[in-house]
PDB file of C-alpha atoms in Angstrom:
ATOM      1  CA  UNK A   1     -77.424-146.913-157.533  1.00 44.00           C
ATOM      2  CA  UNK A   2     -74.968-150.095-157.145  1.00 50.00           C
ATOM      3  CA  UNK A   3     -78.001-152.358-155.085  1.00 53.00           C
ATOM      4  CA  UNK A   4     -81.376-152.363-155.690  1.00 57.00           C
ATOM      5  CA  UNK A   5     -82.127-153.104-151.699  1.00 69.00           C
ATOM      6  CA  UNK A   6     -80.775-151.251-148.947  1.00 75.00           C
ATOM      7  CA  UNK A   7     -80.665-152.713-145.447  1.00 80.00           C
ATOM      8  CA  UNK A   8     -82.594-150.673-142.392  1.00 83.00           C
ATOM      9  CA  UNK A   9     -79.978-152.718-140.210  1.00 85.00           C
ATOM     10  CA  UNK A  10     -76.793-151.807-142.555  1.00 81.00           C
ATOM     11  CA  UNK A  11     -77.978-147.819-142.365  1.00 82.00           C
ATOM     12  CA  UNK A  12     -78.555-147.931-138.759  1.00 84.00           C
ATOM     13  CA  UNK A  13     -75.163-149.547-137.896  1.00 82.00           C
ATOM     14  CA  UNK A  14     -73.617-146.979-140.417  1.00 80.00           C
ATOM     15  CA  UNK A  15     -74.923-144.253-137.906  1.00 82.00           C
ATOM     16  CA  UNK A  16     -77.984-143.355-139.999  1.00 85.00           C
ATOM     17  CA  UNK A  17     -81.618-142.682-138.256  1.00 88.00           C
ATOM     18  CA  UNK A  18     -84.829-143.334-139.953  1.00 87.00           C
ATOM     19  CA  UNK A  19     -87.979-141.793-139.541  1.00 89.00           C
ATOM     20  CA  UNK A  20     -91.133-143.880-140.496  1.00 88.00           C
ATOM     21  CA  UNK A  21     -94.180-142.602-141.306  1.00 87.00           C
ATOM     22  CA  UNK A  22     -97.571-143.625-143.584  1.00 82.00           C
ATOM     23  CA  UNK A  23     -96.560-142.103-146.395  1.00 85.00           C
ATOM     24  CA  UNK A  24     -92.719-143.104-146.553  1.00 86.00           C
ATOM     25  CA  UNK A  25     -89.444-142.752-144.641  1.00 87.00           C
ATOM     26  CA  UNK A  26     -87.025-140.007-143.868  1.00 87.00           C
ATOM     27  CA  UNK A  27     -83.378-140.843-143.547  1.00 87.00           C
ATOM     28  CA  UNK A  28     -81.080-138.820-141.404  1.00 87.00           C
ATOM     29  CA  UNK A  29     -77.288-138.449-140.811  1.00 81.00           C
ATOM     30  CA  UNK A  30     -76.153-136.400-137.535  1.00 80.00           C
ATOM     31  CA  UNK A  31     -79.549-134.321-137.566  1.00 78.00           C
ATOM     32  CA  UNK A  32     -79.275-133.939-141.410  1.00 80.00           C
ATOM     33  CA  UNK A  33     -81.912-135.027-144.013  1.00 82.00           C
ATOM     34  CA  UNK A  34     -79.986-137.198-146.554  1.00 81.00           C
ATOM     35  CA  UNK A  35     -82.698-139.301-148.195  1.00 81.00           C
ATOM     36  CA  UNK A  36     -86.247-139.881-148.811  1.00 84.00           C
ATOM     37  CA  UNK A  37     -88.329-143.183-149.188  1.00 84.00           C
ATOM     38  CA  UNK A  38     -91.788-143.334-150.548  1.00 85.00           C
ATOM     39  CA  UNK A  39     -94.596-146.147-149.657  1.00 84.00           C
ATOM     40  CA  UNK A  40     -95.356-147.807-152.927  1.00 83.00           C
ATOM     41  CA  UNK A  41     -97.231-151.177-153.148  1.00 80.00           C
ATOM     42  CA  UNK A  42     -95.762-152.165-149.654  1.00 79.00           C
ATOM     43  CA  UNK A  43     -92.305-151.204-150.001  1.00 81.00           C
ATOM     44  CA  UNK A  44     -90.313-148.252-149.170  1.00 81.00           C
ATOM     45  CA  UNK A  45     -88.934-146.947-152.689  1.00 82.00           C
ATOM     46  CA  UNK A  46     -85.753-144.673-152.297  1.00 80.00           C
ATOM     47  CA  UNK A  47     -85.976-141.429-154.145  1.00 75.00           C
ATOM     48  CA  UNK A  48     -82.560-141.431-155.890  1.00 64.00           C
ATOM     49  CA  UNK A  49     -82.991-138.291-158.267  1.00 56.00           C
ATOM     50  CA  UNK A  50     -81.630-135.013-156.344  1.00 53.00           C
ATOM     51  CA  UNK A  51     -80.421-132.260-157.674  1.00 46.00           C
ATOM     52  CA  UNK A  52     -76.867-131.075-157.691  1.00 47.00           C
ATOM     53  CA  UNK A  53     -77.227-128.427-155.289  1.00 42.00           C
ATOM     54  CA  UNK A  54     -78.499-131.252-152.602  1.00 49.00           C
ATOM     55  CA  UNK A  55     -75.690-133.419-153.572  1.00 47.00           C
ATOM     56  CA  UNK A  56     -73.058-130.831-152.683  1.00 48.00           C
ATOM     57  CA  UNK A  57     -74.885-129.741-150.085  1.00 47.00           C
ATOM     58  CA  UNK A  58     -74.734-133.459-148.588  1.00 47.00           C
ATOM     59  CA  UNK A  59     -71.065-134.031-149.341  1.00 48.00           C
ATOM     60  CA  UNK A  60     -69.847-130.782-147.799  1.00 46.00           C
ATOM     61  CA  UNK A  61     -71.574-131.696-144.599  1.00 50.00           C
ATOM     62  CA  UNK A  62     -70.125-135.018-144.990  1.00 49.00           C
ATOM     63  CA  UNK A  63     -66.445-133.863-145.169  1.00 59.00           C
ATOM     64  CA  UNK A  64     -67.316-131.472-142.454  1.00 66.00           C
ATOM     65  CA  UNK A  65     -66.927-134.136-139.862  1.00 72.00           C
ATOM     66  CA  UNK A  66     -64.543-136.051-141.456  1.00 77.00           C
ATOM     67  CA  UNK A  67     -61.261-137.290-139.321  1.00 79.00           C
ATOM     68  CA  UNK A  68     -58.892-136.369-142.594  1.00 80.00           C
ATOM     69  CA  UNK A  69     -60.148-133.096-143.297  1.00 80.00           C
ATOM     70  CA  UNK A  70     -59.693-131.905-139.459  1.00 79.00           C
ATOM     71  CA  UNK A  71     -56.125-133.705-139.444  1.00 78.00           C
ATOM     72  CA  UNK A  72     -55.050-131.489-142.158  1.00 80.00           C
ATOM     73  CA  UNK A  73     -56.771-128.898-141.142  1.00 78.00           C
ATOM     74  CA  UNK A  74     -55.463-128.388-137.595  1.00 80.00           C
ATOM     75  CA  UNK A  75     -51.733-128.784-139.267  1.00 80.00           C
ATOM     76  CA  UNK A  76     -51.380-133.021-139.366  1.00 80.00           C
ATOM     77  CA  UNK A  77     -52.119-132.793-135.594  1.00 79.00           C
ATOM     78  CA  UNK A  78     -52.218-136.417-133.797  1.00 81.00           C
ATOM     79  CA  UNK A  79     -55.219-138.638-133.523  1.00 81.00           C
ATOM     80  CA  UNK A  80     -55.095-138.641-129.819  1.00 83.00           C
ATOM     81  CA  UNK A  81     -55.272-134.916-130.027  1.00 82.00           C
ATOM     82  CA  UNK A  82     -58.168-134.220-132.076  1.00 82.00           C
ATOM     83  CA  UNK A  83     -60.250-137.379-130.019  1.00 83.00           C
ATOM     84  CA  UNK A  84     -59.269-134.966-127.092  1.00 85.00           C
ATOM     85  CA  UNK A  85     -60.912-131.810-128.670  1.00 82.00           C
ATOM     86  CA  UNK A  86     -63.915-133.630-129.806  1.00 82.00           C
ATOM     87  CA  UNK A  87     -64.235-134.631-126.284  1.00 86.00           C
ATOM     88  CA  UNK A  88     -63.924-131.102-125.436  1.00 84.00           C
ATOM     89  CA  UNK A  89     -66.406-130.229-127.447  1.00 82.00           C
ATOM     90  CA  UNK A  90     -64.046-128.025-129.466  1.00 80.00           C
ATOM     91  CA  UNK A  91     -64.706-129.990-132.362  1.00 79.00           C
ATOM     92  CA  UNK A  92     -68.079-131.690-133.399  1.00 79.00           C
ATOM     93  CA  UNK A  93     -68.466-135.618-133.490  1.00 80.00           C
ATOM     94  CA  UNK A  94     -66.216-137.005-135.958  1.00 79.00           C
ATOM     95  CA  UNK A  95     -66.557-139.638-138.819  1.00 74.00           C
ATOM     96  CA  UNK A  96     -63.493-142.080-137.988  1.00 69.00           C
ATOM     97  CA  UNK A  97     -63.776-143.937-140.519  1.00 70.00           C
ATOM     98  CA  UNK A  98     -60.706-142.909-142.916  1.00 66.00           C
ATOM     99  CA  UNK A  99     -58.638-142.657-139.329  1.00 69.00           C
ATOM    100  CA  UNK A 100     -56.230-145.053-139.943  1.00 72.00           C
ATOM    101  CA  UNK A 101     -55.413-144.072-143.736  1.00 75.00           C
ATOM    102  CA  UNK A 102     -51.739-143.274-143.994  1.00 77.00           C
ATOM    103  CA  UNK A 103     -50.732-139.697-144.456  1.00 80.00           C
ATOM    104  CA  UNK A 104     -47.907-138.914-146.551  1.00 80.00           C
ATOM    105  CA  UNK A 105     -47.380-135.510-145.203  1.00 79.00           C
ATOM    106  CA  UNK A 106     -46.985-136.654-142.293  1.00 79.00           C
ATOM    107  CA  UNK A 107     -44.469-139.376-143.022  1.00 79.00           C
ATOM    108  CA  UNK A 108     -42.170-137.027-145.060  1.00 74.00           C
ATOM    109  CA  UNK A 109     -42.376-134.358-141.990  1.00 73.00           C
ATOM    110  CA  UNK A 110     -40.890-137.070-139.847  1.00 70.00           C
ATOM    111  CA  UNK A 111     -38.330-138.009-142.196  1.00 71.00           C
ATOM    112  CA  UNK A 112     -34.589-137.243-141.478  1.00 62.00           C
ATOM    113  CA  UNK A 113     -32.101-135.806-143.844  1.00 60.00           C
ATOM    114  CA  UNK A 114     -29.165-137.969-144.861  1.00 58.00           C
ATOM    115  CA  UNK A 115     -25.926-136.976-143.869  1.00 57.00           C
ATOM    116  CA  UNK A 116     -23.840-136.299-147.333  1.00 54.00           C
ATOM    117  CA  UNK A 117     -20.611-138.241-147.678  1.00 56.00           C
ATOM    118  CA  UNK A 118     -17.363-136.498-146.781  1.00 54.00           C
ATOM    119  CA  UNK A 119     -19.657-133.978-144.354  1.00 54.00           C
ATOM    120  CA  UNK A 120     -18.150-134.237-140.964  1.00 63.00           C
ATOM    121  CA  UNK A 121     -19.865-133.019-137.741  1.00 72.00           C
ATOM    122  CA  UNK A 122     -18.387-131.390-135.194  1.00 85.00           C
ATOM    123  CA  UNK A 123     -17.398-133.302-131.520  1.00 89.00           C
ATOM    124  CA  UNK A 124     -17.205-130.619-129.023  1.00 92.00           C
ATOM    125  CA  UNK A 125     -18.119-126.961-128.443  1.00 94.00           C
ATOM    126  CA  UNK A 126     -16.334-124.345-131.231  1.00 95.00           C
ATOM    127  CA  UNK A 127     -14.817-126.955-133.177  1.00 94.00           C
ATOM    128  CA  UNK A 128     -17.256-125.529-135.956  1.00 95.00           C
ATOM    129  CA  UNK A 129     -19.318-122.527-136.085  1.00 95.00           C
ATOM    130  CA  UNK A 130     -21.727-121.555-138.772  1.00 94.00           C
ATOM    131  CA  UNK A 131     -22.371-117.841-139.866  1.00 94.00           C
ATOM    132  CA  UNK A 132     -24.327-116.341-142.175  1.00 92.00           C
ATOM    133  CA  UNK A 133     -25.717-112.655-142.946  1.00 91.00           C
ATOM    134  CA  UNK A 134     -29.412-111.937-143.681  1.00 89.00           C
ATOM    135  CA  UNK A 135     -30.810-110.078-147.003  1.00 81.00           C
ATOM    136  CA  UNK A 136     -31.217-106.412-146.247  1.00 84.00           C
ATOM    137  CA  UNK A 137     -34.280-105.377-144.183  1.00 84.00           C
ATOM    138  CA  UNK A 138     -37.268-103.769-145.926  1.00 85.00           C
ATOM    139  CA  UNK A 139     -36.842-100.964-143.669  1.00 87.00           C
ATOM    140  CA  UNK A 140     -33.548-100.137-141.790  1.00 88.00           C
ATOM    141  CA  UNK A 141     -34.152 -99.797-137.641  1.00 89.00           C
ATOM    142  CA  UNK A 142     -34.309 -96.861-135.449  1.00 89.00           C
ATOM    143  CA  UNK A 143     -30.701 -97.060-135.086  1.00 90.00           C
ATOM    144  CA  UNK A 144     -29.995 -97.624-138.835  1.00 90.00           C
ATOM    145  CA  UNK A 145     -28.862-101.321-138.880  1.00 92.00           C
ATOM    146  CA  UNK A 146     -29.947-102.741-142.523  1.00 91.00           C
ATOM    147  CA  UNK A 147     -28.923-106.308-141.681  1.00 92.00           C
ATOM    148  CA  UNK A 148     -28.125-109.106-138.930  1.00 93.00           C
ATOM    149  CA  UNK A 149     -25.448-111.913-138.630  1.00 94.00           C
ATOM    150  CA  UNK A 150     -25.531-115.063-137.195  1.00 95.00           C
ATOM    151  CA  UNK A 151     -22.914-117.067-135.395  1.00 95.00           C
ATOM    152  CA  UNK A 152     -24.025-120.726-134.655  1.00 95.00           C
ATOM    153  CA  UNK A 153     -21.939-123.475-132.672  1.00 95.00           C
ATOM    154  CA  UNK A 154     -22.634-126.574-134.551  1.00 93.00           C
ATOM    155  CA  UNK A 155     -22.134-129.085-131.776  1.00 93.00           C
ATOM    156  CA  UNK A 156     -24.404-127.397-128.954  1.00 92.00           C
ATOM    157  CA  UNK A 157     -26.615-125.190-131.906  1.00 92.00           C
ATOM    158  CA  UNK A 158     -26.719-122.236-129.494  1.00 94.00           C
ATOM    159  CA  UNK A 159     -26.243-119.280-131.591  1.00 94.00           C
ATOM    160  CA  UNK A 160     -25.694-115.283-131.422  1.00 96.00           C
ATOM    161  CA  UNK A 161     -27.226-112.645-133.745  1.00 95.00           C
ATOM    162  CA  UNK A 162     -25.973-109.187-133.687  1.00 95.00           C
ATOM    163  CA  UNK A 163     -27.279-106.376-135.860  1.00 94.00           C
ATOM    164  CA  UNK A 164     -25.170-104.661-138.555  1.00 93.00           C
ATOM    165  CA  UNK A 165     -25.294-101.564-140.727  1.00 92.00           C
ATOM    166  CA  UNK A 166     -22.957-102.940-143.568  1.00 91.00           C
ATOM    167  CA  UNK A 167     -22.081-106.484-144.563  1.00 89.00           C
ATOM    168  CA  UNK A 168     -18.399-105.188-143.793  1.00 88.00           C
ATOM    169  CA  UNK A 169     -19.087-105.169-140.262  1.00 91.00           C
ATOM    170  CA  UNK A 170     -18.922-108.762-140.201  1.00 91.00           C
ATOM    171  CA  UNK A 171     -15.537-109.250-139.195  1.00 93.00           C
ATOM    172  CA  UNK A 172     -15.922-106.594-136.188  1.00 95.00           C
ATOM    173  CA  UNK A 173     -19.372-108.846-134.869  1.00 95.00           C
ATOM    174  CA  UNK A 174     -17.106-111.853-135.460  1.00 95.00           C
ATOM    175  CA  UNK A 175     -13.959-110.763-133.134  1.00 96.00           C
ATOM    176  CA  UNK A 176     -16.503-109.746-130.384  1.00 96.00           C
ATOM    177  CA  UNK A 177     -17.976-113.118-130.501  1.00 96.00           C
ATOM    178  CA  UNK A 178     -14.653-114.995-131.037  1.00 96.00           C
ATOM    179  CA  UNK A 179     -13.586-113.054-128.018  1.00 96.00           C
ATOM    180  CA  UNK A 180     -16.749-113.707-125.933  1.00 96.00           C
ATOM    181  CA  UNK A 181     -17.175-117.454-126.201  1.00 95.00           C
ATOM    182  CA  UNK A 182     -13.689-118.241-126.144  1.00 96.00           C
ATOM    183  CA  UNK A 183     -12.918-116.319-123.167  1.00 96.00           C
ATOM    184  CA  UNK A 184     -16.216-118.250-121.408  1.00 95.00           C
ATOM    185  CA  UNK A 185     -15.428-121.740-122.263  1.00 95.00           C
ATOM    186  CA  UNK A 186     -11.700-121.877-122.271  1.00 96.00           C
ATOM    187  CA  UNK A 187     -11.474-123.235-125.890  1.00 96.00           C
ATOM    188  CA  UNK A 188     -10.444-122.008-129.398  1.00 96.00           C
ATOM    189  CA  UNK A 189     -12.912-121.726-132.741  1.00 96.00           C
ATOM    190  CA  UNK A 190     -11.225-124.293-134.918  1.00 95.00           C
ATOM    191  CA  UNK A 191     -13.752-123.923-138.286  1.00 94.00           C
ATOM    192  CA  UNK A 192     -15.724-121.367-139.517  1.00 94.00           C
ATOM    193  CA  UNK A 193     -18.162-122.228-142.353  1.00 92.00           C
ATOM    194  CA  UNK A 194     -20.253-119.682-144.376  1.00 88.00           C
ATOM    195  CA  UNK A 195     -21.490-119.490-148.150  1.00 85.00           C
ATOM    196  CA  UNK A 196     -18.157-117.898-148.905  1.00 80.00           C
ATOM    197  CA  UNK A 197     -19.960-114.685-149.975  1.00 79.00           C
ATOM    198  CA  UNK A 198     -17.851-111.532-150.561  1.00 77.00           C
ATOM    199  CA  UNK A 199     -18.265-110.323-147.464  1.00 78.00           C
ATOM    200  CA  UNK A 200     -16.649-113.174-145.882  1.00 81.00           C
ATOM    201  CA  UNK A 201     -13.809-114.343-148.789  1.00 77.00           C
ATOM    202  CA  UNK A 202     -13.559-111.211-150.990  1.00 71.00           C
ATOM    203  CA  UNK A 203     -14.052-110.362-154.332  1.00 69.00           C
ATOM    204  CA  UNK A 204     -12.928-111.782-157.276  1.00 62.00           C
ATOM    205  CA  UNK A 205     -11.017-109.744-160.166  1.00 60.00           C
ATOM    206  CA  UNK A 206      -8.774-110.658-163.455  1.00 62.00           C
ATOM    207  CA  UNK A 207      -6.312-112.151-161.109  1.00 64.00           C
ATOM    208  CA  UNK A 208      -8.827-113.885-158.947  1.00 62.00           C
ATOM    209  CA  UNK A 209     -10.056-114.074-155.554  1.00 63.00           C
ATOM    210  CA  UNK A 210      -8.522-111.294-153.152  1.00 76.00           C
ATOM    211  CA  UNK A 211      -8.970-112.212-149.738  1.00 81.00           C
ATOM    212  CA  UNK A 212     -10.844-110.211-147.801  1.00 84.00           C
ATOM    213  CA  UNK A 213     -10.405-108.828-144.306  1.00 89.00           C
ATOM    214  CA  UNK A 214     -12.691-111.679-142.739  1.00 90.00           C
ATOM    215  CA  UNK A 215     -10.604-114.299-144.650  1.00 89.00           C
ATOM    216  CA  UNK A 216      -7.250-112.978-143.886  1.00 90.00           C
ATOM    217  CA  UNK A 217      -8.189-112.906-140.177  1.00 93.00           C
ATOM    218  CA  UNK A 218      -9.066-116.337-139.891  1.00 92.00           C
ATOM    219  CA  UNK A 219      -5.934-117.396-141.617  1.00 91.00           C
ATOM    220  CA  UNK A 220      -3.931-115.189-138.905  1.00 93.00           C
ATOM    221  CA  UNK A 221      -5.899-117.031-135.961  1.00 94.00           C
ATOM    222  CA  UNK A 222      -5.455-120.582-137.555  1.00 94.00           C
ATOM    223  CA  UNK A 223      -8.939-121.115-138.328  1.00 93.00           C
ATOM    224  CA  UNK A 224      -9.834-123.392-140.937  1.00 91.00           C
ATOM    225  CA  UNK A 225     -12.688-121.829-143.196  1.00 81.00           C
TER     226      UNK A 225
END
């Protein structure tokens, strides 16, 4: 205890309730008993000796009505949403004492990535296409597909997904994708960006990298890789 006297008025303002009788006083918060005071020599003396179990029980019950705790449990939803859930009785009445505390994960989640110097984005459709091949599936599909390849337009963020059985099928799917989007949009693909893996640009040997079919096709079509 940091104080020798406790104000009943302060307790009531802090949303505690008190029950006085001829032997003492019981202190409640949200209908839970949190303390007792005995009537001794005309004064109510608070019993400050509590077992570790009692302290843990009170702390747990107090934490359960913490706004900050439910903010984290619900995936860092907004204050307005939590307040609405309380009004709808989905959540119990919460302690809003820490409602204005800064939430670091929320701040980090709203930050935007800085664009790297020299990294240029597209200014129109089909100017830049991103492609990637996923890792092998744990189990092949019924048709025997083990991978999928994606093609995403940088400007619109519109993407295509194709199932493939082997990574070597990447070029075949790109030709299908290229024919469709160029015909529909009456535009040409200008740049294709990938992780430059062997399935796209061939393998290395003692003479250096030997361009694979995918890279050769891009060269023939005048597409920058």
